[in-house]
Amino acid sequence: MRTLVYVDAADRAALELLSAARSLGGPVAVVGPAESVRAGADRLGRHGASTIYAVEGTARVVPGRLVAEAAATVLAAADVDAVLFPTSCDGRDAAGYLSGSLGRTIVANGIGLEATAGGLLVTTSIDGGRVVVRTALAGPRPWLVSLRPAAFERAEALVPCTPEIVSLTAGCQTAAVTARHEEPRHGPALEEAAVVVAGGRGVGSAGGFRQVEELARLLSGAPAASRAAIDAGWAPYALQVGQTGKSVAPVVYLALGLSGAAQHVVGIRGARHVLAVNKDRTAPIFELADLGVVGDVTDLLPRLLAAVRARLADPA
Amino acid sequence: MRVVVCAKQVPDAEGPPRLDPATRRLDRSGRLALDPADAVGVETALRLATEGDEVVLASMSSARDVAGLRSALAMGAHRAVLVSDDALAGADSLVTATVLAAAARRAAPYDLIVTGTESSDGYTGVLPTQLAALLDLPAVTFARRVELAGGRLRAERQTEHGTEDVECDLPCVLTVTSGAVAPRYASYKAIVGARTKPIDVLGLGDLGGVALPQATHQEVVDIATAPLRVAGEVVDDDGIGHERIMELLARLKVL
């Protein structure tokens, strides 16, 4: 099977998608914004990309539509069976644009992928991971799929490629980016952290969320936030875990004052142990937790912080 | 200015969306309400609109219950175009986008099309740019702070690493994150007034030759429950909850 993979850059999601693509067998090509894919060409090659389509003119624009148009020209010229997308913001843009312009359906949020006789079998989950659905994708090629982060393991190819880089341009109208603001991060990246401390609406205030960050720091972990905490302005977007946002796979996920709504929980499937604190005994998060404490986070968190500080000061 | 807002009616039920095992589709029986993600879209449109502008809802759903659309009309939208047809049951996002594009064209000319970033029940998140592709429009997605200035849209857009400031000519598609604005509560007077605002119900035939994508080509073949985790112990805090957490963190060698 010949697969084309959309990438934002040679980032974690790209390498995971390359693994997924290689599992289908056959050659794998990558398409993405030129600056990013050229910078990551070596890494993409080591993870199995034999061709890199570098879409020019994407540095100061919202790139999804341009890359989708460029991908369509690749699909028109070559026999491609499957196109894979990440669920990142730009990835979703590109996925929708390509699906709409080709008139091909797309299966989104895949966590598993298999080749079949006439198409693909995509695994997805709904209801916070409690229900697993398999969907057959068939009909005219190419078959379009978007895949969740952390669903596939990154792995270098047994035979690394020196990728051929092909420059592409596209001419459609897109939004211009006038400035970028990267949110500063201290400590381990969310996707890599062994410990994640997440705050939801129950942390009560911006000050409460500062305590969540403090606890993460003390445990050498990363802070995270549910959509509710971000909407309240207590945490930046970059900390969001869930359907929109990051997927995490820590050893310990500490869920403080968040209910465990399906759209959040889809981002924590990979967590080995979940500990939860919530005022509401019926919160769905308790169904996922190794240990659940029914209580007010604003009351418990200061006590927990004090205890952790004391233990770190005197481990005896 | 005319703004078209995509408004999905979703099951107004507590609890997670269910797949009907017989049809293998999302169960959409029961009362319908406005998708909370689209309430944000409606609010965004209402704030961008000024005197003389029109906010039109575009929706695809069963016509048996229009409570969701009525609540958007009560917020201040002027009218709705609802496409309802048995042939659309189980439609995927591309079919839905095709139908909404046809509905939007009926409301043409428009300056802006607004949607949420993803629906609360299906959350595939691809419909907005499928729609943009079909209408041949640029898109500003994952937007939070939005303003219009001189025929251009300016917004703060969410990315994986933070935000970016973006600008786009109109007309375009705009998708707003769920925290972008707080949807207003409708006054009693507005709720009553909404009952007489027009909801134009159309079947596929009324859309005048809309070409639906040939047979969807995606089919659910299997549904299984997968208890990833067995719920562990749940205890009351009672002043010692933090100690139980400390114990477990120590056992897991985090502390």
Coordinates of C-alpha atoms in Angstrom, one line a residue:
Chain A
M1 CA 0.0 0.0 0.0
R2 CA 1.3 3.5 -0.9
T3 CA 0.7 6.0 1.9
L4 CA 1.1 9.8 2.1
V5 CA 1.4 11.3 5.6
Y6 CA 0.6 14.9 6.4
V7 CA 3.0 16.3 9.0
D8 CA 3.3 19.7 10.7
A9 CA 7.0 19.1 11.2
A10 CA 9.2 16.1 12.2
D11 CA 7.5 16.1 15.5
R12 CA 6.2 13.3 17.8
A13 CA 2.9 13.0 15.9
A14 CA 4.7 12.8 12.5
L15 CA 6.9 9.9 13.7
E16 CA 4.0 8.1 15.2
L17 CA 2.1 8.5 11.9
L18 CA 5.1 7.2 10.0
S19 CA 5.0 4.0 12.1
A20 CA 1.3 3.7 11.3
A21 CA 2.0 4.2 7.6
R22 CA 4.8 1.6 7.6
S23 CA 2.5 -0.9 9.3
L24 CA 0.4 -0.9 6.1
G25 CA 3.4 -2.0 4.1
G26 CA 4.7 -0.2 1.0
P27 CA 6.4 3.1 0.4
V28 CA 5.7 6.1 2.6
A29 CA 5.8 9.8 1.5
V30 CA 5.4 12.8 3.7
V31 CA 3.8 16.2 2.8
G32 CA 4.0 19.3 5.0
P33 CA 5.1 23.0 5.2
A34 CA 8.5 23.4 3.5
E35 CA 10.6 25.0 6.3
S36 CA 9.5 22.4 8.8
V37 CA 9.9 19.3 6.7
R38 CA 13.2 20.4 5.3
A39 CA 14.5 21.0 8.8
G40 CA 13.4 17.6 9.9
A41 CA 14.2 15.7 6.6
D42 CA 16.9 13.5 8.2
R43 CA 14.6 12.5 11.1
L44 CA 11.7 11.8 8.8
G45 CA 13.9 9.7 6.6
R46 CA 15.2 7.7 9.6
H47 CA 11.5 6.9 10.4
G48 CA 10.8 5.7 7.0
A49 CA 9.8 8.6 4.7
S50 CA 11.3 7.9 1.2
T51 CA 9.9 11.1 -0.3
I52 CA 9.2 14.5 1.3
Y53 CA 6.9 16.9 -0.4
A54 CA 7.8 20.3 0.8
V55 CA 5.0 22.9 0.3
E56 CA 6.5 26.3 -0.2
G57 CA 4.9 29.6 0.8
T58 CA 3.6 28.3 4.1
A59 CA 5.9 30.1 6.6
R60 CA 3.6 33.0 7.4
V61 CA 0.1 31.5 6.7
V62 CA -2.3 29.1 8.3
P63 CA -1.0 26.2 6.2
G64 CA -3.7 23.5 6.2
R65 CA -5.4 24.5 3.0
L66 CA -2.2 25.0 1.0
V67 CA -0.8 21.7 2.0
A68 CA -4.1 20.0 1.2
E69 CA -4.0 21.5 -2.3
A70 CA -0.4 20.4 -2.8
A71 CA -1.3 16.9 -1.5
A72 CA -4.1 16.8 -4.1
T73 CA -1.6 17.4 -6.9
V74 CA 0.5 14.5 -5.6
L75 CA -2.6 12.3 -5.5
A76 CA -3.5 13.2 -9.0
A77 CA -0.1 12.3 -10.3
A78 CA 0.7 9.2 -8.3
D79 CA -1.1 6.1 -7.1
V80 CA -1.7 6.7 -3.4
D81 CA -3.9 4.4 -1.4
A82 CA -4.0 6.0 2.0
V83 CA -3.5 9.5 3.4
L84 CA -2.9 9.9 7.1
F85 CA -3.3 13.1 9.2
P86 CA -2.6 14.0 12.8
T87 CA -5.4 15.5 14.9
S88 CA -3.4 18.7 15.4
C89 CA -5.0 22.0 14.6
D90 CA -3.3 22.3 11.2
G91 CA -3.6 18.6 10.5
R92 CA -7.4 18.8 11.0
D93 CA -7.6 21.8 8.7
A94 CA -5.7 19.9 6.0
A95 CA -7.7 16.7 6.5
G96 CA -11.0 18.6 6.1
Y97 CA -9.8 20.5 3.0
L98 CA -8.5 17.4 1.3
S99 CA -11.7 15.4 2.1
G100 CA -13.9 18.2 0.8
S101 CA -11.9 18.9 -2.3
L102 CA -11.6 15.2 -3.3
G103 CA -15.1 14.3 -2.2
R104 CA -13.7 11.4 -0.1
T105 CA -15.0 10.5 3.3
I106 CA -12.6 10.5 6.2
V107 CA -12.5 8.4 9.4
A108 CA -11.3 10.6 12.2
N109 CA -9.6 10.0 15.6
G110 CA -8.3 6.6 14.7
I111 CA -6.3 4.7 17.4
G112 CA -5.7 1.6 15.3
L113 CA -5.2 0.9 11.6
E114 CA -5.0 -2.2 9.4
A115 CA -4.9 -2.8 5.7
T116 CA -7.6 -5.0 4.3
A117 CA -8.3 -6.5 0.9
G118 CA -10.1 -3.4 -0.5
G119 CA -9.3 -0.7 2.0
L120 CA -8.6 0.0 5.6
L121 CA -10.0 -1.0 9.0
V122 CA -9.8 1.9 11.4
T123 CA -10.3 1.5 15.2
T124 CA -11.7 4.4 17.1
S125 CA -13.1 4.7 20.6
I126 CA -16.1 6.6 22.0
D127 CA -17.5 7.2 25.4
G128 CA -14.2 8.0 27.0
G129 CA -12.6 4.8 25.7
R130 CA -15.2 2.5 27.1
V131 CA -16.5 1.6 23.6
V132 CA -14.2 0.5 20.8
V133 CA -15.5 0.8 17.2
R134 CA -14.0 -0.6 14.1
T135 CA -14.9 1.1 10.8
A136 CA -14.2 -0.2 7.3
L137 CA -13.0 2.3 4.8
A138 CA -13.4 1.2 1.2
G139 CA -14.3 2.5 -2.2
P140 CA -12.2 4.7 -4.5
R141 CA -8.7 5.6 -3.3
P142 CA -7.3 7.4 -1.5
W143 CA -8.7 6.5 1.9
L144 CA -8.4 9.3 4.4
V145 CA -7.8 8.8 8.1
S146 CA -6.8 11.0 11.0
L147 CA -5.0 9.4 13.9
R148 CA -4.9 10.3 17.6
P149 CA -1.5 11.1 19.2
A150 CA 0.1 8.4 21.3
A151 CA -1.9 5.6 19.5
F152 CA 1.2 4.4 17.6
E153 CA 4.8 3.9 18.8
R154 CA 7.5 5.9 17.2
A155 CA 10.2 3.6 15.8
E156 CA 13.1 4.2 13.4
A157 CA 12.9 2.2 10.2
L158 CA 15.1 -0.9 10.0
V159 CA 16.3 0.5 6.7
P160 CA 16.4 4.2 7.0
C161 CA 15.7 6.3 3.9
T162 CA 17.5 9.2 2.5
P163 CA 14.4 11.0 1.4
E164 CA 14.0 12.7 -1.9
I165 CA 12.7 16.2 -1.3
V166 CA 10.2 17.6 -3.8
S167 CA 9.2 21.2 -3.7
L168 CA 5.6 22.0 -4.3
T169 CA 3.6 25.2 -4.5
A170 CA -0.1 25.9 -4.1
G171 CA -2.0 29.0 -4.9
C172 CA -5.2 29.0 -2.8
Q173 CA -6.2 31.8 -0.5
T174 CA -5.6 31.2 3.1
A175 CA -5.4 33.2 6.4
A176 CA -2.2 35.1 7.1
V177 CA -0.2 34.7 10.4
T178 CA 1.0 38.0 11.7
A179 CA 2.6 36.9 14.9
R180 CA 3.2 33.7 16.8
H181 CA 3.2 33.4 20.6
E182 CA 4.8 30.3 22.1
E183 CA 3.7 29.6 25.6
P184 CA 6.7 29.0 27.8
R185 CA 7.1 25.6 29.3
H186 CA 9.2 24.6 32.3
G187 CA 9.9 20.9 33.1
P188 CA 9.1 17.9 30.9
A189 CA 6.9 18.1 27.9
L190 CA 3.4 16.9 28.6
E191 CA 3.6 14.0 26.1
E192 CA 6.8 12.7 27.7
A193 CA 6.2 13.3 31.4
A194 CA 6.1 10.4 33.7
V195 CA 3.8 12.3 36.1
V196 CA 1.0 14.6 35.0
V197 CA -1.0 16.7 37.4
A198 CA -4.1 18.0 35.7
G199 CA -6.5 20.6 37.0
G200 CA -10.1 21.1 36.1
R201 CA -12.9 23.4 37.1
G202 CA -12.7 22.1 40.6
V203 CA -9.4 23.8 41.3
G204 CA -11.5 26.8 41.7
S205 CA -9.3 29.7 40.7
A206 CA -6.1 30.9 39.0
G207 CA -4.4 30.6 42.3
G208 CA -5.7 27.1 42.7
F209 CA -4.2 26.3 39.3
R210 CA -0.8 27.7 40.4
Q211 CA -0.9 25.0 43.1
V212 CA -1.5 22.4 40.5
E213 CA 1.6 23.6 38.7
E214 CA 3.5 23.7 42.0
L215 CA 2.6 20.1 42.7
A216 CA 3.6 19.0 39.2
R217 CA 7.0 20.7 39.7
L218 CA 7.5 19.1 43.1
L219 CA 6.8 15.7 41.5
S220 CA 9.1 16.4 38.5
G221 CA 6.1 16.2 36.3
A222 CA 4.1 18.3 33.9
P223 CA 0.9 20.3 34.7
A224 CA -2.1 19.9 32.4
A225 CA -5.5 21.4 32.2
S226 CA -9.0 20.4 31.2
R227 CA -10.9 22.6 28.7
A228 CA -12.9 24.1 31.6
A229 CA -9.7 25.4 33.4
I230 CA -8.5 26.9 30.1
D231 CA -11.8 28.5 29.3
A232 CA -11.7 30.0 32.8
G233 CA -8.4 31.6 31.9
W234 CA -6.4 29.7 34.5
A235 CA -4.1 27.8 32.1
P236 CA -2.8 28.3 28.6
Y237 CA -4.0 26.2 25.6
A238 CA -0.7 24.4 25.5
L239 CA -1.6 22.5 28.7
Q240 CA -4.8 21.2 27.3
V241 CA -5.3 17.4 27.4
G242 CA -8.1 15.9 25.5
Q243 CA -9.9 15.7 22.2
T244 CA -8.5 19.1 21.3
G245 CA -5.1 19.2 22.8
K246 CA -2.5 16.6 23.8
S247 CA -2.6 13.0 24.6
V248 CA -0.5 11.9 27.5
A249 CA 0.8 8.5 28.6
P250 CA 2.4 9.0 32.0
V251 CA 2.9 6.5 34.8
V252 CA 0.7 8.6 37.0
Y253 CA -2.1 10.9 36.0
L254 CA -3.4 13.0 38.9
A255 CA -6.8 14.4 38.0
L256 CA -7.7 17.3 40.3
G257 CA -11.2 18.7 40.1
L258 CA -12.0 17.5 36.7
S259 CA -15.1 15.4 36.0
G260 CA -13.6 13.0 33.4
A261 CA -15.8 14.1 30.5
A262 CA -15.3 11.9 27.4
Q263 CA -13.6 14.7 25.5
H264 CA -10.9 15.0 28.2
V265 CA -10.5 11.4 28.9
V266 CA -9.8 10.5 25.3
G267 CA -6.4 12.2 26.0
I268 CA -5.4 10.0 28.9
R269 CA -5.9 6.5 27.5
G270 CA -2.2 5.9 27.8
A271 CA -1.9 6.8 31.5
R272 CA -0.9 3.7 33.6
H273 CA -2.4 4.9 36.9
V274 CA -5.1 7.5 37.4
L275 CA -5.7 9.2 40.8
A276 CA -8.6 11.5 41.0
V277 CA -10.0 14.0 43.4
N278 CA -13.5 15.4 42.9
K279 CA -16.3 16.8 45.0
D280 CA -18.8 14.8 43.0
R281 CA -19.1 11.1 43.9
T282 CA -20.7 10.4 40.5
A283 CA -18.0 12.0 38.4
P284 CA -17.0 9.7 35.5
I285 CA -13.3 10.1 36.3
F286 CA -13.8 7.8 39.3
E287 CA -14.6 4.9 37.0
L288 CA -11.1 5.2 35.6
A289 CA -9.2 5.8 38.7
D290 CA -7.0 3.4 40.7
L291 CA -7.7 5.7 43.7
G292 CA -10.5 8.2 43.9
V293 CA -10.9 10.7 46.7
V294 CA -14.3 12.4 47.1
G295 CA -13.6 15.8 48.4
D296 CA -13.0 19.5 47.6
V297 CA -9.8 20.0 45.7
T298 CA -9.4 23.6 47.1
D299 CA -9.3 22.0 50.5
L300 CA -7.2 18.9 49.8
L301 CA -4.6 20.4 47.4
P302 CA -2.9 22.7 50.0
R303 CA -2.7 19.7 52.4
L304 CA -1.2 17.5 49.7
L305 CA 1.3 20.1 48.8
A306 CA 2.4 20.5 52.4
A307 CA 2.8 16.8 52.8
V308 CA 4.8 16.5 49.5
R309 CA 7.1 19.3 50.5
A310 CA 7.6 17.8 53.9
R311 CA 8.4 14.4 52.4
L312 CA 10.9 15.9 49.9
A313 CA 12.6 17.9 52.7
D314 CA 12.9 14.9 54.9
P315 CA 12.6 11.6 53.0
A316 CA 13.2 9.5 56.2
Chain B
M1 CA -23.3 41.8 6.6
R2 CA -24.8 38.3 6.7
V3 CA -23.3 35.6 8.9
V4 CA -24.3 32.0 8.5
V5 CA -23.9 29.9 11.7
C6 CA -23.9 26.2 11.5
A7 CA -26.0 24.9 14.4
K8 CA -26.2 21.2 15.2
Q9 CA -29.0 19.8 17.2
V10 CA -27.7 17.1 19.5
P11 CA -29.4 14.7 21.9
D12 CA -30.4 16.7 25.0
A13 CA -29.4 13.9 27.4
E14 CA -27.2 13.5 30.4
G15 CA -24.5 10.9 29.8
P16 CA -22.3 10.0 26.9
P17 CA -23.4 9.4 23.3
R18 CA -24.5 5.9 22.7
L19 CA -24.1 3.8 19.6
D20 CA -27.4 2.0 18.7
P21 CA -26.2 -1.6 18.4
A22 CA -28.9 -2.3 15.8
T23 CA -28.1 0.5 13.4
R24 CA -24.5 1.0 14.5
R25 CA -25.1 4.7 14.5
L26 CA -25.1 7.4 17.1
D27 CA -28.4 7.2 18.9
R28 CA -30.1 10.6 18.2
S29 CA -33.6 9.8 19.5
G30 CA -34.9 11.7 22.4
R31 CA -35.1 15.5 22.9
L32 CA -32.8 17.7 20.8
A33 CA -30.9 20.7 22.0
L34 CA -28.4 23.2 20.6
D35 CA -24.9 21.7 20.6
P36 CA -23.0 23.8 23.3
A37 CA -20.1 24.2 20.8
D38 CA -22.5 25.9 18.4
A39 CA -24.0 28.1 21.1
V40 CA -20.5 29.6 21.2
G41 CA -20.6 30.0 17.4
V42 CA -24.0 31.8 17.6
E43 CA -22.8 34.1 20.3
T44 CA -19.7 34.9 18.3
A45 CA -21.8 35.8 15.3
L46 CA -24.2 37.9 17.3
R47 CA -21.2 39.9 18.8
L48 CA -19.7 40.5 15.3
A49 CA -23.0 41.5 13.8
T50 CA -24.3 45.1 14.1
E51 CA -27.5 46.9 13.3
G52 CA -28.9 45.8 10.0
D53 CA -26.8 42.6 9.8
E54 CA -28.4 39.2 9.6
V55 CA -27.4 36.0 11.5
V56 CA -28.8 32.9 9.7
L57 CA -28.6 29.4 11.2
A58 CA -27.9 26.4 8.9
S59 CA -28.6 23.0 10.3
M60 CA -29.1 19.4 9.2
S61 CA -31.2 17.2 11.5
S62 CA -34.5 15.6 12.0
A63 CA -37.3 18.2 11.9
R64 CA -39.3 16.5 14.6
D65 CA -37.8 18.7 17.3
V66 CA -36.4 22.2 16.6
A67 CA -35.9 23.1 20.2
G68 CA -32.2 23.5 19.6
L69 CA -32.7 25.9 16.8
R70 CA -35.3 27.8 18.8
S71 CA -32.8 28.4 21.5
A72 CA -30.3 29.8 19.0
L73 CA -33.1 32.0 17.6
A74 CA -33.9 33.2 21.1
M75 CA -30.3 34.2 21.6
G76 CA -30.8 36.5 18.6
A77 CA -30.3 34.7 15.4
H78 CA -32.8 36.0 12.8
R79 CA -33.9 32.8 10.9
A80 CA -32.9 29.2 10.3
V81 CA -32.5 26.9 7.3
L82 CA -33.0 23.3 8.3
V83 CA -32.4 20.5 6.0
S84 CA -34.2 17.3 7.0
D85 CA -34.5 14.1 5.0
D86 CA -34.7 10.4 5.8
A87 CA -32.0 9.8 3.2
L88 CA -29.6 11.7 5.5
A89 CA -29.8 9.4 8.5
G90 CA -26.3 8.2 9.4
A91 CA -24.6 10.8 7.2
D92 CA -20.9 11.2 7.7
S93 CA -19.3 14.6 8.1
L94 CA -18.6 15.0 4.4
V95 CA -22.3 14.4 3.5
T96 CA -23.2 16.8 6.3
A97 CA -20.8 19.4 5.0
T98 CA -22.2 19.0 1.5
V99 CA -25.7 19.6 2.8
L100 CA -24.7 22.6 4.9
A101 CA -22.8 24.1 1.9
A102 CA -26.0 23.9 -0.1
A103 CA -28.0 25.5 2.7
A104 CA -25.4 28.2 3.0
R105 CA -25.6 28.9 -0.8
R106 CA -29.3 29.4 -0.3
A107 CA -28.5 32.2 2.1
A108 CA -25.9 33.7 -0.2
P109 CA -24.5 36.3 -0.4
Y110 CA -22.8 35.8 3.0
D111 CA -19.7 37.4 4.6
L112 CA -18.9 34.8 7.2
I113 CA -19.6 31.2 8.0
V114 CA -19.2 30.3 11.7
T115 CA -18.9 26.8 13.3
G116 CA -17.6 25.3 16.5
T117 CA -14.3 23.4 16.3
E118 CA -16.0 20.0 16.7
S119 CA -19.4 18.8 17.7
S120 CA -20.0 17.6 21.2
D121 CA -21.3 14.2 20.2
G122 CA -19.3 13.1 17.1
Y123 CA -16.2 15.3 17.5
T124 CA -14.5 14.3 14.2
G125 CA -13.5 18.0 13.9
V126 CA -13.2 17.9 10.1
L127 CA -16.5 19.3 9.0
P128 CA -15.6 23.0 9.1
T129 CA -12.8 22.7 6.6
Q130 CA -14.7 20.2 4.5
L131 CA -17.4 23.0 4.3
A132 CA -14.7 25.5 3.5
A133 CA -13.4 23.3 0.7
L134 CA -16.9 22.9 -0.8
L135 CA -17.6 26.7 -0.7
D136 CA -14.0 27.5 -1.9
L137 CA -13.3 29.7 1.2
P138 CA -10.2 30.2 3.4
A139 CA -10.7 29.3 7.1
V140 CA -9.7 30.7 10.4
T141 CA -9.9 27.8 12.8
F142 CA -9.6 27.3 16.6
A143 CA -10.2 31.0 17.1
R144 CA -10.7 32.7 20.4
R145 CA -10.6 36.5 20.2
V146 CA -12.3 37.5 17.0
E147 CA -12.9 40.9 15.5
L148 CA -13.8 42.4 12.1
A149 CA -11.9 45.3 10.7
G150 CA -12.2 46.7 7.2
G151 CA -13.5 43.6 5.5
R152 CA -10.9 41.4 7.2
L153 CA -11.3 39.0 10.1
R154 CA -8.7 39.1 12.9
A155 CA -8.4 36.4 15.5
E156 CA -6.2 34.7 18.0
R157 CA -5.8 31.1 16.9
Q158 CA -4.9 28.1 19.1
T159 CA -1.9 26.0 18.1
E160 CA -0.1 23.1 19.8
H161 CA 2.5 25.4 21.2
G162 CA 0.5 28.5 22.1
T163 CA -1.3 30.9 19.9
E164 CA -0.9 32.9 16.7
D165 CA -2.5 36.1 15.5
V166 CA -4.2 35.6 12.1
E167 CA -5.9 37.7 9.6
C168 CA -8.1 36.7 6.7
D169 CA -10.2 38.4 4.0
L170 CA -14.0 37.9 4.0
P171 CA -15.8 35.8 3.1
C172 CA -14.2 33.0 5.1
V173 CA -15.1 30.1 7.5
L174 CA -14.5 30.8 11.2
T175 CA -14.4 28.1 13.8
V176 CA -14.4 29.1 17.5
T177 CA -13.1 27.2 20.5
S178 CA -15.6 26.3 23.2
G179 CA -14.2 28.9 25.6
A180 CA -14.1 31.8 23.0
V181 CA -17.1 33.6 24.4
A182 CA -19.8 32.8 27.0
P183 CA -23.2 32.3 25.2
R184 CA -25.8 34.7 26.4
Y185 CA -29.0 33.6 28.2
A186 CA -32.1 34.5 26.3
S187 CA -34.7 36.7 28.0
Y188 CA -38.2 35.4 28.4
K189 CA -39.3 37.9 25.8
A190 CA -36.7 36.7 23.4
I191 CA -37.7 33.1 23.9
V192 CA -41.3 33.9 23.1
G193 CA -40.3 36.0 20.1
A194 CA -38.2 33.1 18.8
R195 CA -41.3 31.0 18.4
T196 CA -42.3 33.0 15.3
K197 CA -38.9 33.5 13.7
P198 CA -38.8 31.6 10.4
I199 CA -37.3 28.0 10.3
D200 CA -37.3 27.0 6.6
V201 CA -37.5 23.2 6.5
L202 CA -36.1 21.8 3.3
G203 CA -35.8 18.2 2.0
L204 CA -32.9 17.2 -0.2
G205 CA -35.0 17.7 -3.3
D206 CA -35.6 21.4 -2.3
L207 CA -31.8 22.1 -2.4
G208 CA -31.8 21.9 -6.1
G209 CA -29.5 19.3 -7.4
V210 CA -27.0 19.0 -4.5
A211 CA -24.6 16.2 -5.4
L212 CA -24.0 14.0 -2.4
P213 CA -20.8 12.1 -2.3
Q214 CA -21.4 8.7 -3.8
A215 CA -22.1 6.0 -1.1
T216 CA -20.3 6.9 2.1
H217 CA -17.7 4.2 1.9
Q218 CA -17.3 4.1 5.6
E219 CA -19.1 1.5 7.6
V220 CA -19.0 0.4 11.2
V221 CA -18.3 -3.3 11.3
D222 CA -17.7 -3.9 14.9
I223 CA -18.6 -2.4 18.3
A224 CA -17.2 -3.7 21.5
T225 CA -17.0 -2.6 25.1
A226 CA -13.4 -2.3 26.2
P227 CA -13.0 -1.7 29.9
L228 CA -9.5 -0.2 29.8
R229 CA -9.5 0.1 33.5
V230 CA -11.3 -1.4 36.4
A231 CA -12.3 1.3 38.9
G232 CA -10.3 1.2 42.0
E233 CA -11.0 2.4 45.4
V234 CA -13.1 5.5 46.1
V235 CA -12.7 7.1 49.5
D236 CA -14.0 10.2 51.2
D237 CA -11.5 12.9 51.9
D238 CA -12.4 13.4 55.6
G239 CA -9.1 15.3 56.1
I240 CA -6.9 12.3 55.3
G241 CA -7.5 12.0 51.5
H242 CA -4.1 13.5 50.9
E243 CA -2.4 10.8 52.9
R244 CA -4.0 8.1 50.8
I245 CA -2.6 9.9 47.7
M246 CA 0.8 10.1 49.3
E247 CA 0.8 6.4 50.1
L248 CA -0.1 5.5 46.5
L249 CA 2.5 7.9 45.1
A250 CA 5.1 6.3 47.3
R251 CA 4.1 2.8 46.3
L252 CA 4.3 3.9 42.6
K253 CA 7.8 5.3 43.4
V254 CA 6.8 8.8 42.3
L255 CA 7.7 10.1 45.8

